Coordinates of C-alpha atoms in Angstrom, one line a residue:
Chain A
X1 CA 236.6 37.4 68.0
X2 CA 237.7 36.9 71.6
X3 CA 234.7 38.9 72.8
X4 CA 232.5 36.7 70.6
X5 CA 233.9 33.5 72.3
X6 CA 233.5 35.0 75.7
X7 CA 229.9 35.9 74.8
X8 CA 229.3 32.4 73.7
X9 CA 230.5 31.0 77.1
X10 CA 228.2 33.4 78.9
X11 CA 225.3 32.0 76.8
X12 CA 226.5 28.5 77.3
X13 CA 226.6 28.9 81.1
X14 CA 223.2 30.5 81.1
X15 CA 221.8 27.6 79.1
X16 CA 223.3 25.1 81.5
X17 CA 221.9 27.0 84.4
X18 CA 218.4 26.8 82.8
X19 CA 218.8 23.1 82.2
X20 CA 220.2 22.3 85.6
X21 CA 216.9 22.0 87.4
X22 CA 215.5 19.8 84.7
X23 CA 218.6 17.5 84.8
X24 CA 218.4 17.4 88.6
X25 CA 214.7 16.3 88.5
X26 CA 215.4 13.7 85.7
X27 CA 218.4 12.1 87.5
X28 CA 216.9 12.4 91.0
X29 CA 213.8 10.4 90.0
X30 CA 215.8 8.0 88.0
X31 CA 218.3 7.3 90.8
X32 CA 216.0 7.4 93.8
X33 CA 212.6 6.4 92.6
X34 CA 213.0 4.2 89.6
X35 CA 216.3 2.8 90.8
X36 CA 217.1 1.2 87.5
X37 CA 220.1 1.4 85.4
X38 CA 219.6 3.5 82.3
X39 CA 220.3 1.7 79.1
X40 CA 222.7 3.5 76.7
X41 CA 223.5 6.0 79.4
X42 CA 226.5 7.3 77.5
X43 CA 224.6 8.0 74.3
X44 CA 221.8 9.8 76.2
X45 CA 224.3 12.0 78.0
X46 CA 226.0 12.8 74.7
X47 CA 222.6 13.7 73.2
X48 CA 221.8 15.9 76.2
X49 CA 225.1 17.7 75.8
X50 CA 224.4 18.2 72.1
X51 CA 221.0 19.8 73.0
X52 CA 222.7 22.2 75.4
X53 CA 225.5 23.2 73.1
X54 CA 223.2 23.4 70.2
X55 CA 220.8 25.7 72.0
X56 CA 223.6 27.9 73.2
X57 CA 224.9 28.3 69.6
X58 CA 221.4 28.9 68.5
X59 CA 220.7 31.6 71.1
X60 CA 224.0 33.3 70.6
X61 CA 223.5 33.4 66.8
X62 CA 220.1 34.9 67.2
X63 CA 221.3 37.5 69.7
X64 CA 224.1 38.5 67.4
X65 CA 222.3 38.5 64.0
X66 CA 218.6 38.3 63.8
X67 CA 217.2 39.8 67.0
X68 CA 218.9 43.3 66.8
X69 CA 217.9 43.7 63.2
X70 CA 214.4 42.3 63.7
X71 CA 213.7 44.5 66.7
X72 CA 215.0 47.6 64.9
X73 CA 212.8 46.9 61.9
X74 CA 209.8 46.4 64.2
X75 CA 210.4 49.8 65.7
X76 CA 211.0 51.5 62.3
X77 CA 208.0 50.0 60.6
X78 CA 205.7 51.2 63.4
X79 CA 207.3 54.7 63.6
X80 CA 204.9 57.4 62.5
X81 CA 207.5 58.9 60.2
X82 CA 207.7 55.7 58.1
X83 CA 203.9 55.3 57.9
X84 CA 203.5 58.9 56.8
X85 CA 201.2 59.8 59.7
X86 CA 201.2 63.1 61.6
X87 CA 200.5 61.6 65.0
X88 CA 201.6 64.7 66.8
X89 CA 198.5 66.5 65.8
X90 CA 195.7 65.9 68.3
X91 CA 193.1 65.5 65.6
X92 CA 194.7 62.3 64.5
X93 CA 192.9 59.1 65.4
X94 CA 194.5 55.8 64.4
X95 CA 193.2 54.5 61.2
X96 CA 193.7 50.8 60.6
X97 CA 194.5 50.8 56.9
X98 CA 197.6 53.1 57.4
X99 CA 199.3 50.1 58.9
X100 CA 199.2 47.7 56.0
X101 CA 203.0 47.2 56.0
X102 CA 202.9 46.4 59.7
X103 CA 200.3 43.6 59.2
X104 CA 202.4 42.2 56.3
X105 CA 205.5 42.3 58.4
X106 CA 203.7 40.7 61.3
X107 CA 202.4 37.9 59.2
X108 CA 205.8 37.3 57.5
X109 CA 207.8 37.4 60.7
X110 CA 205.2 35.1 62.4
X111 CA 205.5 32.5 59.6
X112 CA 209.2 32.6 59.3
X113 CA 210.1 32.5 63.0
X114 CA 207.7 29.6 63.5
X115 CA 209.4 27.5 60.8
X116 CA 212.7 27.9 62.7
X117 CA 211.2 27.2 66.2
X118 CA 213.1 24.3 67.7
X119 CA 210.3 23.0 70.0
X120 CA 207.9 22.8 67.0
X121 CA 210.5 20.8 65.1
X122 CA 210.6 18.4 68.2
X123 CA 206.9 18.0 68.3
X124 CA 206.6 17.5 64.5
X125 CA 209.3 14.8 64.6
X126 CA 207.5 13.0 67.4
X127 CA 204.2 13.2 65.7
X128 CA 205.7 11.8 62.6
X129 CA 207.2 8.9 64.4
X130 CA 204.1 8.1 66.4
X131 CA 201.6 8.4 63.5
X132 CA 203.8 6.1 61.4
X133 CA 204.5 8.8 58.9
X134 CA 200.8 9.8 58.4
X135 CA 201.5 13.3 59.9
X136 CA 204.2 14.9 57.7
X137 CA 206.9 16.9 59.5
X138 CA 206.9 19.7 57.0
X139 CA 203.1 19.7 56.5
X140 CA 202.5 20.1 60.2
X141 CA 205.1 22.9 60.6
X142 CA 203.7 24.8 57.7
X143 CA 200.1 24.5 59.0
X144 CA 201.3 25.8 62.4
X145 CA 203.3 28.6 60.8
X146 CA 200.3 29.8 58.8
X147 CA 198.2 29.8 62.0
X148 CA 200.9 31.9 63.7
X149 CA 201.2 34.4 60.9
X150 CA 197.4 34.9 60.7
X151 CA 197.4 35.2 64.5
X152 CA 200.1 37.8 64.8
X153 CA 198.6 39.9 61.9
X154 CA 195.2 39.8 63.6
X155 CA 197.0 40.7 66.9
X156 CA 198.6 43.8 65.4
X157 CA 195.3 44.8 63.9
X158 CA 193.8 44.5 67.4
X159 CA 196.5 46.8 68.9
X160 CA 195.9 49.4 66.1
X161 CA 192.2 49.3 66.4
X162 CA 192.3 49.1 70.2
X163 CA 189.6 46.5 70.5
X164 CA 189.5 44.3 73.7
X165 CA 191.7 41.2 73.5
X166 CA 189.3 38.9 75.2
X167 CA 186.7 39.2 72.5
X168 CA 189.1 37.8 69.9
X169 CA 190.3 35.0 72.2
X170 CA 186.8 34.0 73.3
X171 CA 185.7 33.9 69.6
X172 CA 188.8 31.8 68.9
X173 CA 187.8 29.4 71.6
X174 CA 184.3 29.0 70.1
X175 CA 185.9 28.2 66.7
X176 CA 188.2 25.6 68.4
X177 CA 185.4 23.9 70.1
X178 CA 183.3 23.7 67.0
X179 CA 186.2 22.3 65.0
X180 CA 186.9 19.8 67.7
X181 CA 183.5 18.2 67.1
X182 CA 184.2 17.6 63.4
X183 CA 187.9 17.1 63.1
X184 CA 189.4 13.5 62.8
X185 CA 189.9 12.4 66.5
X186 CA 193.5 11.4 65.9
X187 CA 194.7 15.0 65.2
X188 CA 192.8 16.8 68.0
X189 CA 195.5 16.4 70.7
X190 CA 198.3 17.2 68.4
X191 CA 196.5 20.4 67.3
X192 CA 196.0 21.5 70.9
X193 CA 199.7 20.9 71.6
X194 CA 200.8 22.9 68.5
X195 CA 199.3 26.0 70.1
X196 CA 201.6 25.9 73.1
X197 CA 204.8 25.0 71.4
X198 CA 204.9 27.6 68.7
X199 CA 205.9 30.5 70.8
X200 CA 209.3 30.1 72.4
X201 CA 212.9 31.0 71.7
X202 CA 212.7 32.6 68.3
X203 CA 209.2 34.0 68.1
X204 CA 208.7 35.6 71.6
X205 CA 211.4 38.2 71.5
X206 CA 210.6 39.4 68.0
X207 CA 206.9 39.4 68.5
X208 CA 207.1 41.2 71.8
X209 CA 209.3 43.9 70.2
X210 CA 206.7 44.4 67.5
X211 CA 203.8 44.6 70.0
X212 CA 205.6 47.1 72.3
X213 CA 206.8 49.2 69.3
X214 CA 203.3 49.4 67.9
X215 CA 201.6 50.2 71.2
X216 CA 204.1 52.9 72.1
X217 CA 203.9 54.6 68.6
X218 CA 200.1 54.7 68.3
X219 CA 198.5 57.6 70.1
X220 CA 196.2 56.6 72.9
X221 CA 197.8 53.1 73.3
X222 CA 199.6 52.3 76.5
X223 CA 202.5 49.9 75.8
X224 CA 202.1 48.3 79.1
X225 CA 198.5 47.5 78.6
X226 CA 198.1 47.2 74.9
X227 CA 201.5 45.8 73.9
X228 CA 200.6 42.3 75.2
X229 CA 198.3 39.8 73.6
X230 CA 200.3 38.9 70.4
X231 CA 201.6 35.7 72.0
X232 CA 198.0 34.7 73.0
X233 CA 197.0 35.1 69.3
X234 CA 200.0 33.1 68.2
X235 CA 199.2 30.2 70.5
X236 CA 195.5 30.1 69.6
X237 CA 195.4 30.4 65.8
X238 CA 197.7 27.4 65.1
X239 CA 195.1 25.1 66.9
X240 CA 192.6 26.3 64.4
X241 CA 194.9 26.0 61.4
X242 CA 196.2 22.5 62.3
X243 CA 192.6 21.2 62.7
X244 CA 191.7 22.9 59.4
X245 CA 194.7 21.2 57.7
X246 CA 193.5 17.9 59.1
X247 CA 190.0 18.5 57.9
X248 CA 191.2 19.5 54.5
X249 CA 193.4 16.4 54.1
X250 CA 190.5 14.2 55.2
X251 CA 188.1 15.8 52.8
X252 CA 190.6 15.4 49.9
X253 CA 191.2 11.8 50.8
X254 CA 187.4 11.2 50.8
X255 CA 187.0 12.8 47.5
X256 CA 189.7 10.7 45.9
X257 CA 188.1 7.6 47.4
X258 CA 184.7 8.6 46.0
X259 CA 186.1 9.3 42.6
X260 CA 187.8 5.9 42.6
X261 CA 184.5 4.2 43.6
X262 CA 182.7 6.0 40.8
X263 CA 185.3 5.0 38.2
X264 CA 185.0 1.4 39.4
X265 CA 181.3 1.4 39.0
X266 CA 181.7 2.5 35.4
Chain B
X1 CA 221.5 20.9 56.0
X2 CA 217.8 21.0 56.8
X3 CA 218.6 23.8 59.2
X4 CA 219.5 26.1 56.4
X5 CA 216.1 25.5 54.8
X6 CA 214.5 26.2 58.2
X7 CA 216.2 29.6 58.5
X8 CA 215.7 30.7 54.9
X9 CA 212.2 32.3 55.5
X10 CA 213.6 34.5 58.3
X11 CA 216.5 35.7 56.1
X12 CA 214.2 36.4 53.2
X13 CA 211.7 38.3 55.3
X14 CA 214.2 40.4 57.1
X15 CA 216.1 41.0 53.8
X16 CA 213.0 42.0 51.9
X17 CA 211.7 44.4 54.5
X18 CA 215.1 46.0 55.1
X19 CA 216.1 46.5 51.5
X20 CA 212.7 46.9 49.7
X21 CA 210.3 48.4 52.2
X22 CA 212.5 50.4 54.6
X23 CA 215.1 50.9 51.8
X24 CA 218.1 50.8 54.1
X25 CA 221.4 48.9 53.8
X26 CA 221.9 45.9 56.1
X27 CA 224.2 47.0 58.9
X28 CA 227.1 44.8 60.1
X29 CA 226.8 42.3 57.4
X30 CA 229.7 40.2 58.7
X31 CA 228.2 40.0 62.2
X32 CA 225.0 38.9 60.6
X33 CA 226.5 36.2 58.5
X34 CA 228.5 34.8 61.5
X35 CA 225.4 34.9 63.7
X36 CA 223.3 33.1 61.0
X37 CA 226.0 30.4 60.7
X38 CA 225.9 29.9 64.5
X39 CA 222.1 29.6 64.4
X40 CA 222.4 26.9 61.7
X41 CA 225.0 25.0 63.6
X42 CA 223.1 25.3 66.8
X43 CA 219.8 24.1 65.3
X44 CA 221.5 21.1 63.6
X45 CA 223.2 20.0 66.9
X46 CA 219.9 20.6 68.8
X47 CA 217.9 18.3 66.5
X48 CA 220.6 15.7 66.6
X49 CA 220.6 15.8 70.4
X50 CA 216.9 15.7 70.5
X51 CA 216.8 12.3 68.7
X52 CA 219.6 10.8 70.6
X53 CA 219.1 12.4 74.1
X54 CA 215.9 14.1 75.1
X55 CA 213.4 11.9 73.4
X56 CA 214.9 8.6 74.6
X57 CA 215.3 10.0 78.2
X58 CA 211.7 11.0 78.3
X59 CA 210.4 7.7 76.9
X60 CA 212.6 5.4 79.0
X61 CA 211.5 7.2 82.1
X62 CA 207.9 7.0 81.1
X63 CA 208.3 3.2 80.5
X64 CA 210.2 3.0 83.8
X65 CA 207.3 4.6 85.7
X66 CA 204.7 2.4 83.9
X67 CA 206.6 -0.7 84.9
X68 CA 207.0 0.4 88.5
X69 CA 203.3 1.0 88.6
X70 CA 203.3 3.6 91.3
X71 CA 200.8 6.3 90.4
X72 CA 202.0 8.4 93.3
X73 CA 205.6 8.7 92.1
X74 CA 204.5 9.2 88.5
X75 CA 202.4 12.1 89.5
X76 CA 205.1 13.5 91.8
X77 CA 207.5 13.3 88.9
X78 CA 205.0 15.0 86.6
X79 CA 204.5 17.9 89.0
X80 CA 208.2 18.3 89.7
X81 CA 208.9 18.3 85.9
X82 CA 206.3 21.0 85.3
X83 CA 207.2 23.1 88.3
X84 CA 211.0 22.8 88.1
X85 CA 211.3 23.5 84.4
X86 CA 209.0 26.5 84.5
X87 CA 210.2 28.3 87.6
X88 CA 213.6 29.0 86.0
X89 CA 212.3 29.7 82.5
X90 CA 213.9 33.0 81.3
X91 CA 210.9 34.0 79.1
X92 CA 208.7 33.7 82.2
X93 CA 211.0 35.8 84.3
X94 CA 210.9 38.5 81.7
X95 CA 207.1 38.4 81.5
X96 CA 206.7 38.4 85.3
X97 CA 208.9 41.5 85.6
X98 CA 206.8 43.3 82.9
X99 CA 203.6 42.3 84.7
X100 CA 204.8 43.7 88.0
X101 CA 205.5 47.0 86.3
X102 CA 202.0 47.0 84.9
X103 CA 200.6 46.3 88.3
X104 CA 202.6 49.2 89.8
X105 CA 201.5 51.5 87.0
X106 CA 197.9 50.6 87.6
X107 CA 198.1 51.2 91.3
X108 CA 197.4 47.6 92.2
X109 CA 200.5 47.4 94.3
X110 CA 202.8 50.0 95.8
X111 CA 205.2 51.6 93.3
X112 CA 208.3 50.6 95.2
X113 CA 211.1 48.3 94.1
X114 CA 210.3 45.9 96.9
X115 CA 206.7 45.5 96.1
X116 CA 207.4 45.0 92.4
X117 CA 210.0 42.3 93.1
X118 CA 207.6 40.6 95.5
X119 CA 204.9 40.7 93.0
X120 CA 207.1 39.3 90.1
X121 CA 208.3 36.5 92.3
X122 CA 204.8 35.6 93.4
X123 CA 203.7 35.6 89.8
X124 CA 206.5 33.3 88.8
X125 CA 205.7 30.8 91.5
X126 CA 202.0 31.0 90.5
X127 CA 202.8 30.1 86.9
X128 CA 205.2 27.4 87.8
X129 CA 202.6 25.9 90.2
X130 CA 200.0 26.0 87.5
X131 CA 202.3 24.2 85.0
X132 CA 203.1 21.6 87.6
X133 CA 199.4 21.0 88.2
X134 CA 198.7 21.0 84.5
X135 CA 201.3 18.2 83.8
X136 CA 200.0 16.3 86.8
X137 CA 196.4 16.4 85.7
X138 CA 197.5 15.7 82.1
X139 CA 199.4 12.6 83.1
X140 CA 196.4 11.5 85.2
X141 CA 194.3 11.9 82.1
X142 CA 196.5 9.6 80.1
X143 CA 196.3 7.0 82.9
X144 CA 192.6 7.2 83.2
X145 CA 191.9 7.6 79.6
X146 CA 189.8 10.8 79.8
X147 CA 189.2 12.5 76.5
X148 CA 191.4 15.6 76.1
X149 CA 188.8 17.9 74.8
X150 CA 186.8 17.8 78.0
X151 CA 189.8 19.1 79.9
X152 CA 190.6 21.8 77.3
X153 CA 187.0 22.9 77.1
X154 CA 186.8 23.0 80.9
X155 CA 190.0 25.1 80.8
X156 CA 188.6 27.5 78.2
X157 CA 185.5 27.9 80.4
X158 CA 187.7 28.7 83.3
X159 CA 189.6 31.3 81.3
X160 CA 186.4 32.9 80.1
X161 CA 184.9 33.0 83.6
X162 CA 188.1 34.4 85.1
X163 CA 188.3 37.1 82.4
X164 CA 185.0 38.4 83.6
X165 CA 186.3 39.0 87.1
X166 CA 190.0 39.8 86.6
X167 CA 191.3 43.4 86.7
X168 CA 191.5 44.5 83.0
X169 CA 195.2 45.4 83.4
X170 CA 196.2 41.8 84.0
X171 CA 194.3 40.1 81.2
X172 CA 196.8 40.7 78.4
X173 CA 199.7 39.4 80.4
X174 CA 197.7 36.5 81.7
X175 CA 196.8 35.4 78.2
X176 CA 200.4 35.8 77.0
X177 CA 201.8 33.9 80.0
X178 CA 200.1 30.8 78.7
X179 CA 202.3 30.8 75.6
X180 CA 205.7 31.6 77.0
X181 CA 205.9 29.0 79.8
X182 CA 206.7 26.0 77.7
X183 CA 210.5 26.1 76.9
X184 CA 212.5 24.5 74.2
X185 CA 213.8 21.8 76.5
X186 CA 210.5 21.2 78.4
X187 CA 208.5 20.6 75.3
X188 CA 210.4 17.6 73.9
X189 CA 210.7 16.0 77.4
X190 CA 207.0 16.4 78.2
X191 CA 206.0 15.2 74.7
X192 CA 208.2 12.2 75.0
X193 CA 206.8 11.5 78.5
X194 CA 203.2 11.6 77.2
X195 CA 203.9 9.5 74.2
X196 CA 206.0 7.0 76.2
X197 CA 203.3 6.6 78.9
X198 CA 200.5 6.1 76.5
X199 CA 202.4 3.6 74.5
X200 CA 203.2 1.5 77.6
X201 CA 199.7 1.6 79.1
X202 CA 197.4 -0.9 77.5
X203 CA 194.6 0.5 75.5
X204 CA 196.0 4.0 75.0
X205 CA 196.9 5.3 71.6
X206 CA 200.1 7.5 71.6
X207 CA 198.7 9.8 68.9
X208 CA 195.3 10.6 70.6
X209 CA 196.4 10.2 74.2
X210 CA 200.1 11.0 74.2
X211 CA 199.8 14.5 73.0
X212 CA 198.0 17.2 74.9
X213 CA 200.2 17.7 78.0
X214 CA 201.8 20.9 76.4
X215 CA 198.3 22.2 75.5
X216 CA 197.1 21.9 79.1
X217 CA 200.3 23.4 80.4
X218 CA 199.7 26.5 78.3
X219 CA 196.1 26.9 79.4
X220 CA 196.3 26.7 83.2
X221 CA 198.8 29.6 83.6
X222 CA 196.2 31.9 82.1
X223 CA 193.7 31.0 84.8
X224 CA 196.2 31.0 87.7
X225 CA 197.6 34.4 86.6
X226 CA 194.2 36.0 86.5
X227 CA 193.5 34.5 89.9
X228 CA 196.7 36.0 91.2
X229 CA 195.7 39.4 89.8
X230 CA 192.4 39.2 91.6
X231 CA 193.8 38.2 95.0
X232 CA 196.3 41.0 95.2

């Protein structure tokens, strides 16, 4: 118990150290450039403290509970013994459909870690406020999570098949650009942002473990060269899924409108 | 209690794969429960602090700069925020160290501890610089009212062109570095800055103009890191 408390203080100090430069910049500019008294200073400081303490609890809990288990599972699922592959024989070439459980795990872990991602919660809350409730907090987060889960599953398939990362990413860019033309303008910026925010505290450690485990267990893959790229998938696919979600909602709204018009004509 | 709902998917996924697929008992159940409780408490506090602290700070400062009307100081602030929050980002430090090892293994740099540490530090500064530039350009975009997709498409074109020239070893890390740079504290602040700015500048819509800073900040590191890989 005492060890746990000491651990927590370590994490708390580390978090404060990470936040220190940010706080210095904020207060430096506020004091020396804006030179204005901050309204509700006390409340803001309390809020800031809540963020730091909350983040420290959050990280400590992840370190203690979910990360070790998640990383261990990523290693076990990618181990040749579990997959029933005899990778020691030289005749073996990786065959993508031996890894179905890996794809499923990748998709599931991508979805579930994204739902818990604090920075995505922040952006969803902000988008909800700014749009006057038109963008639902849960809807946006689920749309992003679906994107991440598809992205990570695709990324693991890429590691297994050994195809070059840039082909997938460039193809993704083309899809994003085409969608940009037809998606409702109000959602485009938000969709772009949701790509960057999805991958932070919760997702990155688990997904990196999955990528490295996979690349080091498949013959012919170098973990240093092939283990990367999952994060890139996870930040690209949500852009596509959020725009698709917006298009779908618009299409549905239009259809209801048309139906209503039709019933009025009758 | 929303936090419990947020964590349920992870618990279900890990439980299912551990018990049903791998068919193993869950080790250290007590540790796991305590840890999960901590995560729930932490997430609840964080979301509360977000609404009372981080969002208002970002928005008041954005309004303050808009009222002051000095573009120079606003851009200086934007750059400092991007650079300062990224250079100390733990996820970035981890990725930079990994990238240095790759570079050493690929004989791009000498395989000595000194050279590796130098390379990692240089990479970190490069990424921090690129995020600073991204936030600066993004804020300029909000002021000038440029459409976001031109910037993003330009950025994509930059990434594609750089991919053609960059050494293949660096590409995976460069692409990943885009995603890891934006931390949990930076994102709410930068989002609040964008939304606050666009709501205090006449003729800007917070929804279409306020968002997009994070997107740009996760694009430029890809270009800068590939550039870094080419120069060395």
